[in-house]
mmCIF file of C-alpha atoms in Angstrom:
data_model
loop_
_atom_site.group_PDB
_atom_site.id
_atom_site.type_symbol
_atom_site.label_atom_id
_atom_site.label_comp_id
_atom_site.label_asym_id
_atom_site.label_seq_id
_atom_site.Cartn_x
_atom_site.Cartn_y
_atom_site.Cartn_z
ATOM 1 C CA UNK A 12 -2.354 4.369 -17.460
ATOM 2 C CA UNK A 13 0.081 2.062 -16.389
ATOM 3 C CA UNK A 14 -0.153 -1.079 -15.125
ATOM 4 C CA UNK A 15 -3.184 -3.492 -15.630
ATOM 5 C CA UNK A 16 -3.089 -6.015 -12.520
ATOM 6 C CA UNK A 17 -2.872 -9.617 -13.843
ATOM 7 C CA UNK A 18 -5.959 -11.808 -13.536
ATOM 8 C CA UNK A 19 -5.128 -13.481 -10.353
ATOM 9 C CA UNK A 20 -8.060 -12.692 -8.891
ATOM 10 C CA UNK A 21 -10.539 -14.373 -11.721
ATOM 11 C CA UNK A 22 -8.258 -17.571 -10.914
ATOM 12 C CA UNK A 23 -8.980 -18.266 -7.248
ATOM 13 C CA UNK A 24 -6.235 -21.272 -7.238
ATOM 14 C CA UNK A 25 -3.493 -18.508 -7.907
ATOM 15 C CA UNK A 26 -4.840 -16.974 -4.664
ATOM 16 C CA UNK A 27 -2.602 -19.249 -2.761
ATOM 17 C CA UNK A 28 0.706 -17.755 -3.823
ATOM 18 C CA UNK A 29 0.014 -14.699 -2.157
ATOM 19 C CA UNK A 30 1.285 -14.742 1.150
ATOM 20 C CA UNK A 31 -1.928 -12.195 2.541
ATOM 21 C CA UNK A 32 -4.270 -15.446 1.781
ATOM 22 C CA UNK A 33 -1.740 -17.703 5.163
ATOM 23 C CA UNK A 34 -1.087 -14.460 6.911
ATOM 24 C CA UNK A 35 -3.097 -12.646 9.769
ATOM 25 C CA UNK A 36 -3.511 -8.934 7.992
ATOM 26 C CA UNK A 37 -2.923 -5.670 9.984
ATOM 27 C CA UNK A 38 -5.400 -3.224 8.638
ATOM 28 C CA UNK A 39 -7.635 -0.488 9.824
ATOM 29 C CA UNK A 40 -11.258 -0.731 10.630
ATOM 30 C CA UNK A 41 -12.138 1.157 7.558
ATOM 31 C CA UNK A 42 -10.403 -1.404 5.749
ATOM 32 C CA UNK A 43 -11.844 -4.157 6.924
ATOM 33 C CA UNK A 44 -15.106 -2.762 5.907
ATOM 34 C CA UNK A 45 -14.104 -1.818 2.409
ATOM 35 C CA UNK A 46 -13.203 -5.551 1.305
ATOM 36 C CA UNK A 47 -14.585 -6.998 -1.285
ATOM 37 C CA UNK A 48 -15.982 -10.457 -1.075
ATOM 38 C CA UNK A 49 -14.622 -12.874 -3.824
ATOM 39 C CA UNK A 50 -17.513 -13.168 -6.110
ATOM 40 C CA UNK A 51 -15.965 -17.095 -7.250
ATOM 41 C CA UNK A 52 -15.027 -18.440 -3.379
ATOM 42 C CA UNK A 53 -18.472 -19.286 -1.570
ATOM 43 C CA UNK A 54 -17.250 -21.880 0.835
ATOM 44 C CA UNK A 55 -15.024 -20.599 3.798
ATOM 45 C CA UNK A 56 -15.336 -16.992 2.706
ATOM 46 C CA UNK A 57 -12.685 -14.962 1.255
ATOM 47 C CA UNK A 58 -12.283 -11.478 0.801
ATOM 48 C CA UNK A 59 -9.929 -8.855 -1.425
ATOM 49 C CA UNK A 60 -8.637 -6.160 -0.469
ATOM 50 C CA UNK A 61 -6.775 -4.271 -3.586
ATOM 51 C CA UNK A 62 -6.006 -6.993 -5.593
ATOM 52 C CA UNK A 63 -5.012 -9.340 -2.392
ATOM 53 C CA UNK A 64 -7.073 -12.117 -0.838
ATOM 54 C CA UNK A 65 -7.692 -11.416 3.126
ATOM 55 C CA UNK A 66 -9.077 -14.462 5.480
ATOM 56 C CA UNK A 67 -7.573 -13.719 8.245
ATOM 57 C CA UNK A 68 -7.028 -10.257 10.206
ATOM 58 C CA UNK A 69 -5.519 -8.405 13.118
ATOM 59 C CA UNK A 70 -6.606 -5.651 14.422
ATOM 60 C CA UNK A 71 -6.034 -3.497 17.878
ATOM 61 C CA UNK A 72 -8.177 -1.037 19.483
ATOM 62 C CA UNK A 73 -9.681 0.551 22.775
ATOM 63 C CA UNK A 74 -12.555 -1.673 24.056
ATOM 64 C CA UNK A 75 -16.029 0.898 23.949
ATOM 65 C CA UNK A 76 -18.743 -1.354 24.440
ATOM 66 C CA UNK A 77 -19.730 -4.543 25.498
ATOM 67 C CA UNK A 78 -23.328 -6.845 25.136
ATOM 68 C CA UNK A 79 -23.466 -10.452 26.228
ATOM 69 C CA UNK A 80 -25.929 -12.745 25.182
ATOM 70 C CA UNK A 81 -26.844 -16.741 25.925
ATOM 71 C CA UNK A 82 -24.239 -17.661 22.773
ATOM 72 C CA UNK A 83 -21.410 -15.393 23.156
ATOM 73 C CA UNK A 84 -19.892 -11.391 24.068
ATOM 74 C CA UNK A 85 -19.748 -8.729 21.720
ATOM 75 C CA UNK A 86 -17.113 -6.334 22.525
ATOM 76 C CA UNK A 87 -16.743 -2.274 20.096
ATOM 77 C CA UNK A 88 -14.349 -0.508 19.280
ATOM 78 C CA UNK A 89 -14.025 2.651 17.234
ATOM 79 C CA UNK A 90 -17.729 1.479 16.336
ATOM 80 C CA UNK A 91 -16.893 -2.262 15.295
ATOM 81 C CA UNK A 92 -18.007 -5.090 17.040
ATOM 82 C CA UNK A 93 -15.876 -8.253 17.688
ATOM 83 C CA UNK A 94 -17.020 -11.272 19.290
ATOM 84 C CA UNK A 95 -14.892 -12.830 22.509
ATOM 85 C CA UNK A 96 -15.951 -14.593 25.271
ATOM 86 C CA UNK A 97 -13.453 -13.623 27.809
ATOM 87 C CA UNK A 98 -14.141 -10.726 30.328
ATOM 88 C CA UNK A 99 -12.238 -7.870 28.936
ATOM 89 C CA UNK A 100 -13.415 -4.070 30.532
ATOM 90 C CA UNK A 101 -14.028 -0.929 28.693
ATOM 91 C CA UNK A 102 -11.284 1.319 28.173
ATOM 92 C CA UNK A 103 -9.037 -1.838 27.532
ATOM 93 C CA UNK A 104 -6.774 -1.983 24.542
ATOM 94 C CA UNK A 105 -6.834 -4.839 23.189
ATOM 95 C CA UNK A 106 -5.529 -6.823 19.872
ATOM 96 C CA UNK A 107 -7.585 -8.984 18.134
ATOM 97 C CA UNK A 108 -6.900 -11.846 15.499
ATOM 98 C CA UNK A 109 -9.554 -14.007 13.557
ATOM 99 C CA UNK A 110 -11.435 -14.245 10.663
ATOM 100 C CA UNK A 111 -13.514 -11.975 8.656
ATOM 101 C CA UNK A 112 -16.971 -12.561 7.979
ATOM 102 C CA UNK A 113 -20.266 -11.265 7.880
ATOM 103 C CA UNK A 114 -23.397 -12.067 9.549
ATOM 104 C CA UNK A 115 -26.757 -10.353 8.478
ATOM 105 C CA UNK A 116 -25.317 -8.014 6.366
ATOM 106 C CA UNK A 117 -22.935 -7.051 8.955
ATOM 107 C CA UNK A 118 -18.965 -7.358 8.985
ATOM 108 C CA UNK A 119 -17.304 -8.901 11.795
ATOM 109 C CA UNK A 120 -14.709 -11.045 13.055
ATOM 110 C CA UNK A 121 -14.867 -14.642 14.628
ATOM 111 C CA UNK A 122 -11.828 -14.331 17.149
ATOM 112 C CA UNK A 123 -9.573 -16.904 17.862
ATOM 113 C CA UNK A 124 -7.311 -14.648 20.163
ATOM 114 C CA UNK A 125 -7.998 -11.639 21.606
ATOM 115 C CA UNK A 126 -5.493 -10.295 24.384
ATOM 116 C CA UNK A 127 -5.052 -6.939 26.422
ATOM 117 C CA UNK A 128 -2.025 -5.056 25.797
ATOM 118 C CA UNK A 129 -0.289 -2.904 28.547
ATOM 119 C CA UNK A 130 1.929 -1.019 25.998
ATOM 120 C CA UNK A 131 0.111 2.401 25.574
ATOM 121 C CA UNK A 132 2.237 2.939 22.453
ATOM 122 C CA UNK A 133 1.140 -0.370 21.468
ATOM 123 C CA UNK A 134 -1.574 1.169 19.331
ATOM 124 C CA UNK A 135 0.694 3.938 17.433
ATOM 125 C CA UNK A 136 3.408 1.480 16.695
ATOM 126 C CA UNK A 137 0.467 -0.892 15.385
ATOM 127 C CA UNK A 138 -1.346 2.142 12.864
ATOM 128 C CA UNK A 139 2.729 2.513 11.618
ATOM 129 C CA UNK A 140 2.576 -1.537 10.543
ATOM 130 C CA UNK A 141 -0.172 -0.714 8.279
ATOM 131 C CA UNK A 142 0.703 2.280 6.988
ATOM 132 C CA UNK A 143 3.597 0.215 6.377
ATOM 133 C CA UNK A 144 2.275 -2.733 4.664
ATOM 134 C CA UNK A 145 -0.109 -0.477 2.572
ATOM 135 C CA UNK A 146 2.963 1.067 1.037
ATOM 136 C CA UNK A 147 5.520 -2.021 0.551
ATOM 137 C CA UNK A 148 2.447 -4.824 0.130
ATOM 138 C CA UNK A 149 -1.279 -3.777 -0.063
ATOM 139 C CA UNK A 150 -1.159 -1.255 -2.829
ATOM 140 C CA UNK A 151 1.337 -3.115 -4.903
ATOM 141 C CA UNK A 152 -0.562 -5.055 -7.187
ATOM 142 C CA UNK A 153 -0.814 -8.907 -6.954
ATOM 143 C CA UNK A 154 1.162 -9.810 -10.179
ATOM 144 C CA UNK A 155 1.616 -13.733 -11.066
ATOM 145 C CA UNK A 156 4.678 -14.388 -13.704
ATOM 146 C CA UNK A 157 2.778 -16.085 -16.642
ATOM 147 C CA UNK A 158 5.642 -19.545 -16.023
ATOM 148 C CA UNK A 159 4.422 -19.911 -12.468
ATOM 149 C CA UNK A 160 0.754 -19.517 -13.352
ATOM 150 C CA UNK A 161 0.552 -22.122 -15.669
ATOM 151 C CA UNK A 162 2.739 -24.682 -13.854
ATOM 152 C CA UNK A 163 0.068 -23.911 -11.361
ATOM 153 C CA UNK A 164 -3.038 -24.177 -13.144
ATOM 154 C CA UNK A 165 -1.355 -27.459 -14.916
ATOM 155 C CA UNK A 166 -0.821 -29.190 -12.029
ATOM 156 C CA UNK A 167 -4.047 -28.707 -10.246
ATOM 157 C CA UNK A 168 -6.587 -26.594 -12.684
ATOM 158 C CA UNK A 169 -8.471 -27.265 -15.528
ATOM 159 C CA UNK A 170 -6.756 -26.588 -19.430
ATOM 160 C CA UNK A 171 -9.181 -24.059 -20.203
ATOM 161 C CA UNK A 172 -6.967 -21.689 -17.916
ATOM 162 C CA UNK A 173 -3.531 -22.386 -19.322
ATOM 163 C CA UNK A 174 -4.836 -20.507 -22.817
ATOM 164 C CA UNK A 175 -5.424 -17.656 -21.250
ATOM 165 C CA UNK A 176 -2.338 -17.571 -19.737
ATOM 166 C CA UNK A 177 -0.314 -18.169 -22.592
ATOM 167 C CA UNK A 178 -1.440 -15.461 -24.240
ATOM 168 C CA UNK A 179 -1.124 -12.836 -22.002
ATOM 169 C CA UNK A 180 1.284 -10.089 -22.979
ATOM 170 C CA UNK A 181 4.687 -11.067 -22.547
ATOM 171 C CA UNK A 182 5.357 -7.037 -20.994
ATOM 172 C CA UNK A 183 3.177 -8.416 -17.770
ATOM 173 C CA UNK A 184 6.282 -10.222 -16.503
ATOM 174 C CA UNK A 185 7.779 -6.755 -16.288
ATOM 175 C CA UNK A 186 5.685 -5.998 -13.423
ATOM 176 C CA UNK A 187 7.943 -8.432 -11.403
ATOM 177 C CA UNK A 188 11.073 -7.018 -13.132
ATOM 178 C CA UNK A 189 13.858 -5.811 -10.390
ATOM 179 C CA UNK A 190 14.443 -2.203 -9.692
ATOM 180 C CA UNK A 191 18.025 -3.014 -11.490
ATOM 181 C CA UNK A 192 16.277 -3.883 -14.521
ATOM 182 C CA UNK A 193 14.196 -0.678 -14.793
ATOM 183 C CA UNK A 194 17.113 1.684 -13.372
ATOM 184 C CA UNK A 195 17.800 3.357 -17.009
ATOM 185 C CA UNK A 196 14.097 3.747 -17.600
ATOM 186 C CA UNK A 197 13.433 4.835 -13.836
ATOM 187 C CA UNK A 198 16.491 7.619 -14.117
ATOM 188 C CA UNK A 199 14.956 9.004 -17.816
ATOM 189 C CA UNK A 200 12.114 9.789 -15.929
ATOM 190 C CA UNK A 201 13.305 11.189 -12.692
ATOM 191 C CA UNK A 202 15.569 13.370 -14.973
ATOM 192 C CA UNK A 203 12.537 14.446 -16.675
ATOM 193 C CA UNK A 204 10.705 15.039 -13.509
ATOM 194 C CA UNK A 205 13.565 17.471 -12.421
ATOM 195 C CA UNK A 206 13.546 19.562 -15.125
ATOM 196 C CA UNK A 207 10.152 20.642 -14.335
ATOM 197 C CA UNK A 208 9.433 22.910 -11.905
ATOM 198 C CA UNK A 209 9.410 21.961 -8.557
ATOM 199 C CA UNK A 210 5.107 22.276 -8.128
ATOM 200 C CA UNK A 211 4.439 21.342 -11.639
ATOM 201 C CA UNK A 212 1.876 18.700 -11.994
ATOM 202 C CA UNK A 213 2.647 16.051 -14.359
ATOM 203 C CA UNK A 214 0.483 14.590 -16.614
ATOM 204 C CA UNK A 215 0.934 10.913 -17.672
ATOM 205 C CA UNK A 216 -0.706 11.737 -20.896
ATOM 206 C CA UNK A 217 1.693 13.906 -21.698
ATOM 207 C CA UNK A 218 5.068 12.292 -20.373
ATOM 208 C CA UNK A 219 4.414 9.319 -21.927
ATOM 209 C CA UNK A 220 5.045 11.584 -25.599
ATOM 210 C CA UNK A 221 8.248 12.789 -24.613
ATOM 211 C CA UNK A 222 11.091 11.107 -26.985
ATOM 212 C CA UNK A 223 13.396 10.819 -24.097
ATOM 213 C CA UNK A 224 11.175 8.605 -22.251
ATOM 214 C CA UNK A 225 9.967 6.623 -25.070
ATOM 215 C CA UNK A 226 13.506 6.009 -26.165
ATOM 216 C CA UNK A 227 14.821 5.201 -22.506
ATOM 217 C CA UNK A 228 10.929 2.383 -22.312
ATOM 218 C CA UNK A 229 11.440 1.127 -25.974
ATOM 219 C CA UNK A 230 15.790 0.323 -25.270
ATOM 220 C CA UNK A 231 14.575 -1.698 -22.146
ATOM 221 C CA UNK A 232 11.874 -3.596 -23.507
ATOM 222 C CA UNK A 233 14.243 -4.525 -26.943
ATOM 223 C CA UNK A 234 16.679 -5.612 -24.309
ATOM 224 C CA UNK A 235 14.512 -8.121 -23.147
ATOM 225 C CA UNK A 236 14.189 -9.789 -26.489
ATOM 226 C CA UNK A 237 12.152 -9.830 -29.444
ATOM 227 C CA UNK A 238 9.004 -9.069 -29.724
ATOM 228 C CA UNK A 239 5.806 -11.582 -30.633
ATOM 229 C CA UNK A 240 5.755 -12.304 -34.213
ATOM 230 C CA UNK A 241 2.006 -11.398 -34.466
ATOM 231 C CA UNK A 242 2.698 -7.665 -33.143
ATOM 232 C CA UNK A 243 5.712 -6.928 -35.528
ATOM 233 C CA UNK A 244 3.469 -5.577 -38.580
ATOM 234 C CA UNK A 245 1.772 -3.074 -36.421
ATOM 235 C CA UNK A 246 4.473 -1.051 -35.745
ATOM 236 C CA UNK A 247 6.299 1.357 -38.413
ATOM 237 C CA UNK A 248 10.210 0.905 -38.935
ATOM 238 C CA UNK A 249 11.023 3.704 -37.026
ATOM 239 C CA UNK A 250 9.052 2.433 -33.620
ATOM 240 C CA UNK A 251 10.070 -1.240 -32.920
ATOM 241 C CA UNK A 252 7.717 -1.467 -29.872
ATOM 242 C CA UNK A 253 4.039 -0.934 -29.770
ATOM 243 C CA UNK A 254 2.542 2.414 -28.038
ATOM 244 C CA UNK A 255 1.276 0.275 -25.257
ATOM 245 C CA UNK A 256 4.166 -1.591 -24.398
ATOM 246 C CA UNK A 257 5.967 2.119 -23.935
ATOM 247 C CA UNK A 258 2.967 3.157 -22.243
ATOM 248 C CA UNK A 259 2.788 0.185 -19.749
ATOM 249 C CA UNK A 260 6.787 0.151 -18.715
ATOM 250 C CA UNK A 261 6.819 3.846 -18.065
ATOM 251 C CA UNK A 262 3.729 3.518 -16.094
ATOM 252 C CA UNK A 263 5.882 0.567 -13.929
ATOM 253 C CA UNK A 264 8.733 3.391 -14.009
ATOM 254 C CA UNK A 265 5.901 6.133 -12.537
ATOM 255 C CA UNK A 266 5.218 3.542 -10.088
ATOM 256 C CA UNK A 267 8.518 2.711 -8.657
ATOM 257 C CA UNK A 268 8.922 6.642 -8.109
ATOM 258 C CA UNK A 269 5.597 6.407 -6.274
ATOM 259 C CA UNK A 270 7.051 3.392 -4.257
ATOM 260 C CA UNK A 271 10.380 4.991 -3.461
ATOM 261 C CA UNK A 272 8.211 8.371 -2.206
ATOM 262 C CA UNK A 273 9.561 10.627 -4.962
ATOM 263 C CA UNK A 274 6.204 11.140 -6.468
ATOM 264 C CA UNK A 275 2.838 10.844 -5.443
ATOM 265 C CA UNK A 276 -0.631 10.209 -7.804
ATOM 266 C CA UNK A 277 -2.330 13.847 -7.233
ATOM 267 C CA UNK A 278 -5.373 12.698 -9.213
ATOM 268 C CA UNK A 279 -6.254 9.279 -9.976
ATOM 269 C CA UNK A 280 -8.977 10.357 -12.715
ATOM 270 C CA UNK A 281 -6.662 12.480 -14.662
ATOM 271 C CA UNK A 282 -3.831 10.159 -14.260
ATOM 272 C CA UNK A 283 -1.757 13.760 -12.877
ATOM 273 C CA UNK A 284 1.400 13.091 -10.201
ATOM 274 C CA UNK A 285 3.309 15.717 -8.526
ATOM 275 C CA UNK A 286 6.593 15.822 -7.228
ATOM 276 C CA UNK A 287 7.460 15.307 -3.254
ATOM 277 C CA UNK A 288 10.433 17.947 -2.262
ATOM 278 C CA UNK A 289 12.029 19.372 1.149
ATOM 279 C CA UNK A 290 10.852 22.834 0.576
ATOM 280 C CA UNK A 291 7.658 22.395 -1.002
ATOM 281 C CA UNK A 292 6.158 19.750 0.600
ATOM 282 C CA UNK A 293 8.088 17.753 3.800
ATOM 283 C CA UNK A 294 9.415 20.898 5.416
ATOM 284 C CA UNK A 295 6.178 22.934 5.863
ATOM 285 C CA UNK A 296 4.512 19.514 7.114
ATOM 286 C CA UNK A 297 7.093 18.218 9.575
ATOM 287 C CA UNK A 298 6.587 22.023 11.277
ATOM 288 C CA UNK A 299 2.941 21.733 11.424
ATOM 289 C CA UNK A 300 3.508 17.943 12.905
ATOM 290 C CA UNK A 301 6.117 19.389 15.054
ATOM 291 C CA UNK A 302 4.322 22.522 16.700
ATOM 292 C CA UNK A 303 0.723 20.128 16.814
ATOM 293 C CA UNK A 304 2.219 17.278 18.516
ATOM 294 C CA UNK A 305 3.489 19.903 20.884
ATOM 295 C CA UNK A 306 0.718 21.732 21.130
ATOM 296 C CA UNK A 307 -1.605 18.378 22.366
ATOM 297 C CA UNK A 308 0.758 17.044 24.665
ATOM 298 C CA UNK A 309 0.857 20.265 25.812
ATOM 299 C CA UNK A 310 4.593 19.765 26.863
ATOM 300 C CA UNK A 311 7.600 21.628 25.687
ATOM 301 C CA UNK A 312 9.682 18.714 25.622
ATOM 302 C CA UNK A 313 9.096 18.395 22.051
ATOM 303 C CA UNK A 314 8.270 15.327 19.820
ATOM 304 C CA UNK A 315 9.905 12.340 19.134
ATOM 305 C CA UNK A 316 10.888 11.077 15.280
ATOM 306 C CA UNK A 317 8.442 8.365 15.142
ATOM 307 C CA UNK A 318 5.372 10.791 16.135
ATOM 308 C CA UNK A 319 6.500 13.360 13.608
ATOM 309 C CA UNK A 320 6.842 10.068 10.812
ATOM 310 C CA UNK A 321 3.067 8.686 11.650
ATOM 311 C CA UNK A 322 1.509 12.296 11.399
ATOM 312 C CA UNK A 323 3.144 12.807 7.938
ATOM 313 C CA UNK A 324 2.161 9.067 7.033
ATOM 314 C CA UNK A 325 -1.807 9.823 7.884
ATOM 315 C CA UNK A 326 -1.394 11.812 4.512
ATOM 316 C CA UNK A 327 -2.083 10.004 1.573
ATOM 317 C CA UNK A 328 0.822 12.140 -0.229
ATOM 318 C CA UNK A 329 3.619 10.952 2.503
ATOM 319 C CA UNK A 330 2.332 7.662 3.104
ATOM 320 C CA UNK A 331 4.904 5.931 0.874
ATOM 321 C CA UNK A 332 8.300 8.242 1.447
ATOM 322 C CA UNK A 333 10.658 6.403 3.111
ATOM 323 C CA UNK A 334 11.615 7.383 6.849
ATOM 324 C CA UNK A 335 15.031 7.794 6.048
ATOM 325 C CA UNK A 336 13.777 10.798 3.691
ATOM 326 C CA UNK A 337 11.495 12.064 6.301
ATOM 327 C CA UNK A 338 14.218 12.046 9.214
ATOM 328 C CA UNK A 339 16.412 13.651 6.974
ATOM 329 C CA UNK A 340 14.213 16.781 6.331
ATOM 330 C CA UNK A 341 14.021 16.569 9.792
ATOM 331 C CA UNK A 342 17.933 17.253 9.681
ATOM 332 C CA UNK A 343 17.445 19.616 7.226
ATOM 333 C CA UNK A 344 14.942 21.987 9.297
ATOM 334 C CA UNK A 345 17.507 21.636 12.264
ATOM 335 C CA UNK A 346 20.300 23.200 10.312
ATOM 336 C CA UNK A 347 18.172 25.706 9.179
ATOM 337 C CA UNK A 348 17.385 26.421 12.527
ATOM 338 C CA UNK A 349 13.601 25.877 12.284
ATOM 339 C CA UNK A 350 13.720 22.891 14.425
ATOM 340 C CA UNK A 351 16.153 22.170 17.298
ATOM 341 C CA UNK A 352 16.749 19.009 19.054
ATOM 342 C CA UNK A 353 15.827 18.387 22.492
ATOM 343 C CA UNK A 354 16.406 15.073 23.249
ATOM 344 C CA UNK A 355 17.808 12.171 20.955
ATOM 345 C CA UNK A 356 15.691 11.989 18.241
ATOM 346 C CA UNK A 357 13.152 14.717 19.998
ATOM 347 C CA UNK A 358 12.139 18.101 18.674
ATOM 348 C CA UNK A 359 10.257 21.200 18.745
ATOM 349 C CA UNK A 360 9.636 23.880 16.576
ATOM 350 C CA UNK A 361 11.465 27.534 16.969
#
């Protein structure tokens, strides 16, 4: 469909403008496991996860295990082992920052801080971060304008790179295009979105054919000037933009709906999304949050916002709505009497 990530990734020396490559990472165990090591960057190490570059990581957890040995103490958690010489005890939680590695096949992390934390809610407030993250910077593809590339790769690569970036398709910039910028294009397609029914599935396939859409992708990309020379004789008089070009800006438009929690990618393979509404899909999950958070506290006190926000986030389909939409469903269910309010910002189900 949509949007091709840029080839960062083959250029190491573009690694360095994304900010993952300085930063320790919050992500989950499972995450750490499912990086990718770069196949170009043998010295040092350096890992991908998506299409960013991970050194260094952070991580929390409850301490499960420990082993000592002459060199140094292994310490598990959730069935991961991290390395730390100082005496922690099990049950601790702890966070951890360092580097990932492996060792014998094996992924780990060579700490260079690793401290208990008191907070129980530590933990909770931690797995929100990364849901976070994964929905405002993981899963947003690395995208490098074409300009800064090659000032990059002219001031400390070799020429052979600055062909390739010349010539990559001017409509890549558009990845990096403001939400301004793709508002008319973005509102075509919510518009067409709401004129389906509420539990439709949407085909890409199929919405990229529809002439209001088209019209809406082919008036922004004219309005960001002309079009390469070499691409003009391949498209008739009546379609002043190539197929693709419509195809890739109403894929950025699909995305930004994605981002903003309005739609969510019900199958990758068939390229299919599906709309995210009060009735059909946050009401009937906040209750189920609602009555289980109860149910294992086993307190009538009810539950608090931020519990009922992480148990809708540990969904794939919620995990980039915004708050603000969840909390006000939330509202929503208390006017219709589903939900009442306890405390401030505490509930339980009717």
């Amino acid at each position: 469909m949509a949007e091709t990530a840029p080839d960062a990734l083959d250029r190491p020396l573009l690694l360095g403008l994304d900010t993952t490559l300085w930063a320790h990472v919050a992500l989950f165990a499972a995450d750490l496991l499912a990086c990718a090591q770069h196949p170009s960057v043998t010295e040092g190490g350096l890992y991908v996860y998506k299409t960013h570059p991970v050194r260094q990581v952070r991580l929390s957890g409850i301490v499960v295990s420990v082993s000592r040995t002459r060199l140094c103490t292994e310490y598990a958690w959730l069935d991961r082992d991290r390395p730390e010489p100082e005496p922690f005890k099990l049950g601790d939680l702890v966070l951890v920052l360092g580097v990932l590695s492996d060792y014998r096949d094996r992924r780990q992390i060579v700490v260079s801080l690793m401290q208990a934390i008191c907070d129980p809610n530590a933990e909770a407030a931690e797995w929100l971060d990364v849901l976070s993250l994964k929905a405002d910077v993981y899963d947003r593809p690395l995208v490098v304008p074409p300009d800064l590339a090659r000032a990059v790769l002219q001031a400390h690569g070799s020429g052979d790179n600055l062909g390739d970036v010349q010539a990559q398709d001017p409509t890549t910039t558009a990845a990096a295009t403001t939400t301004t910028d793709m508002a008319g294009c973005i509102e075509a397609i919510r518009a067409y979105v709401e004129s389906l029914p509420p539990d439709a599935l949407i085909a890409f396939s199929s919405a990229v054919k529809q002439p209001s859409l088209r019209s809406a992708a082919a008036s922004l990309i004219s309005s960001r000037g002309p079009q390469p020379a070499a691409a003009a004789p391949a498209a008739p008089a009546t379609s002043p933009v190539s197929d693709n070009m419509i195809a890739k800006t109403l894929g950025r438009g699909f995305t930004s709906l994605v981002q903003q929690g309005v739609l969510y990618l019900a199958d990758e393979d068939t390229d299919t999304y599906a709309r995210i509404t009060h009735a059909g899909d946050l009401a009937p999950s906040i209750v189920r949050a609602v009555k289980g958070g109860s149910g294992r506290s086993g307190s009538s006190s009810g539950v608090p916002e931020d519990l009922i926000v992480l148990r809708l986030r540990e969904s794939r389909k919620f995990q980039r709505v915004p708050r603000r939409a969840i909390l006000e469903s939330v509202q929503q269910l208390v006017a219709d009497a589903v939900l009442f309010e306890t405390d401030r910002g505490v509930y339980c189900a009717l």
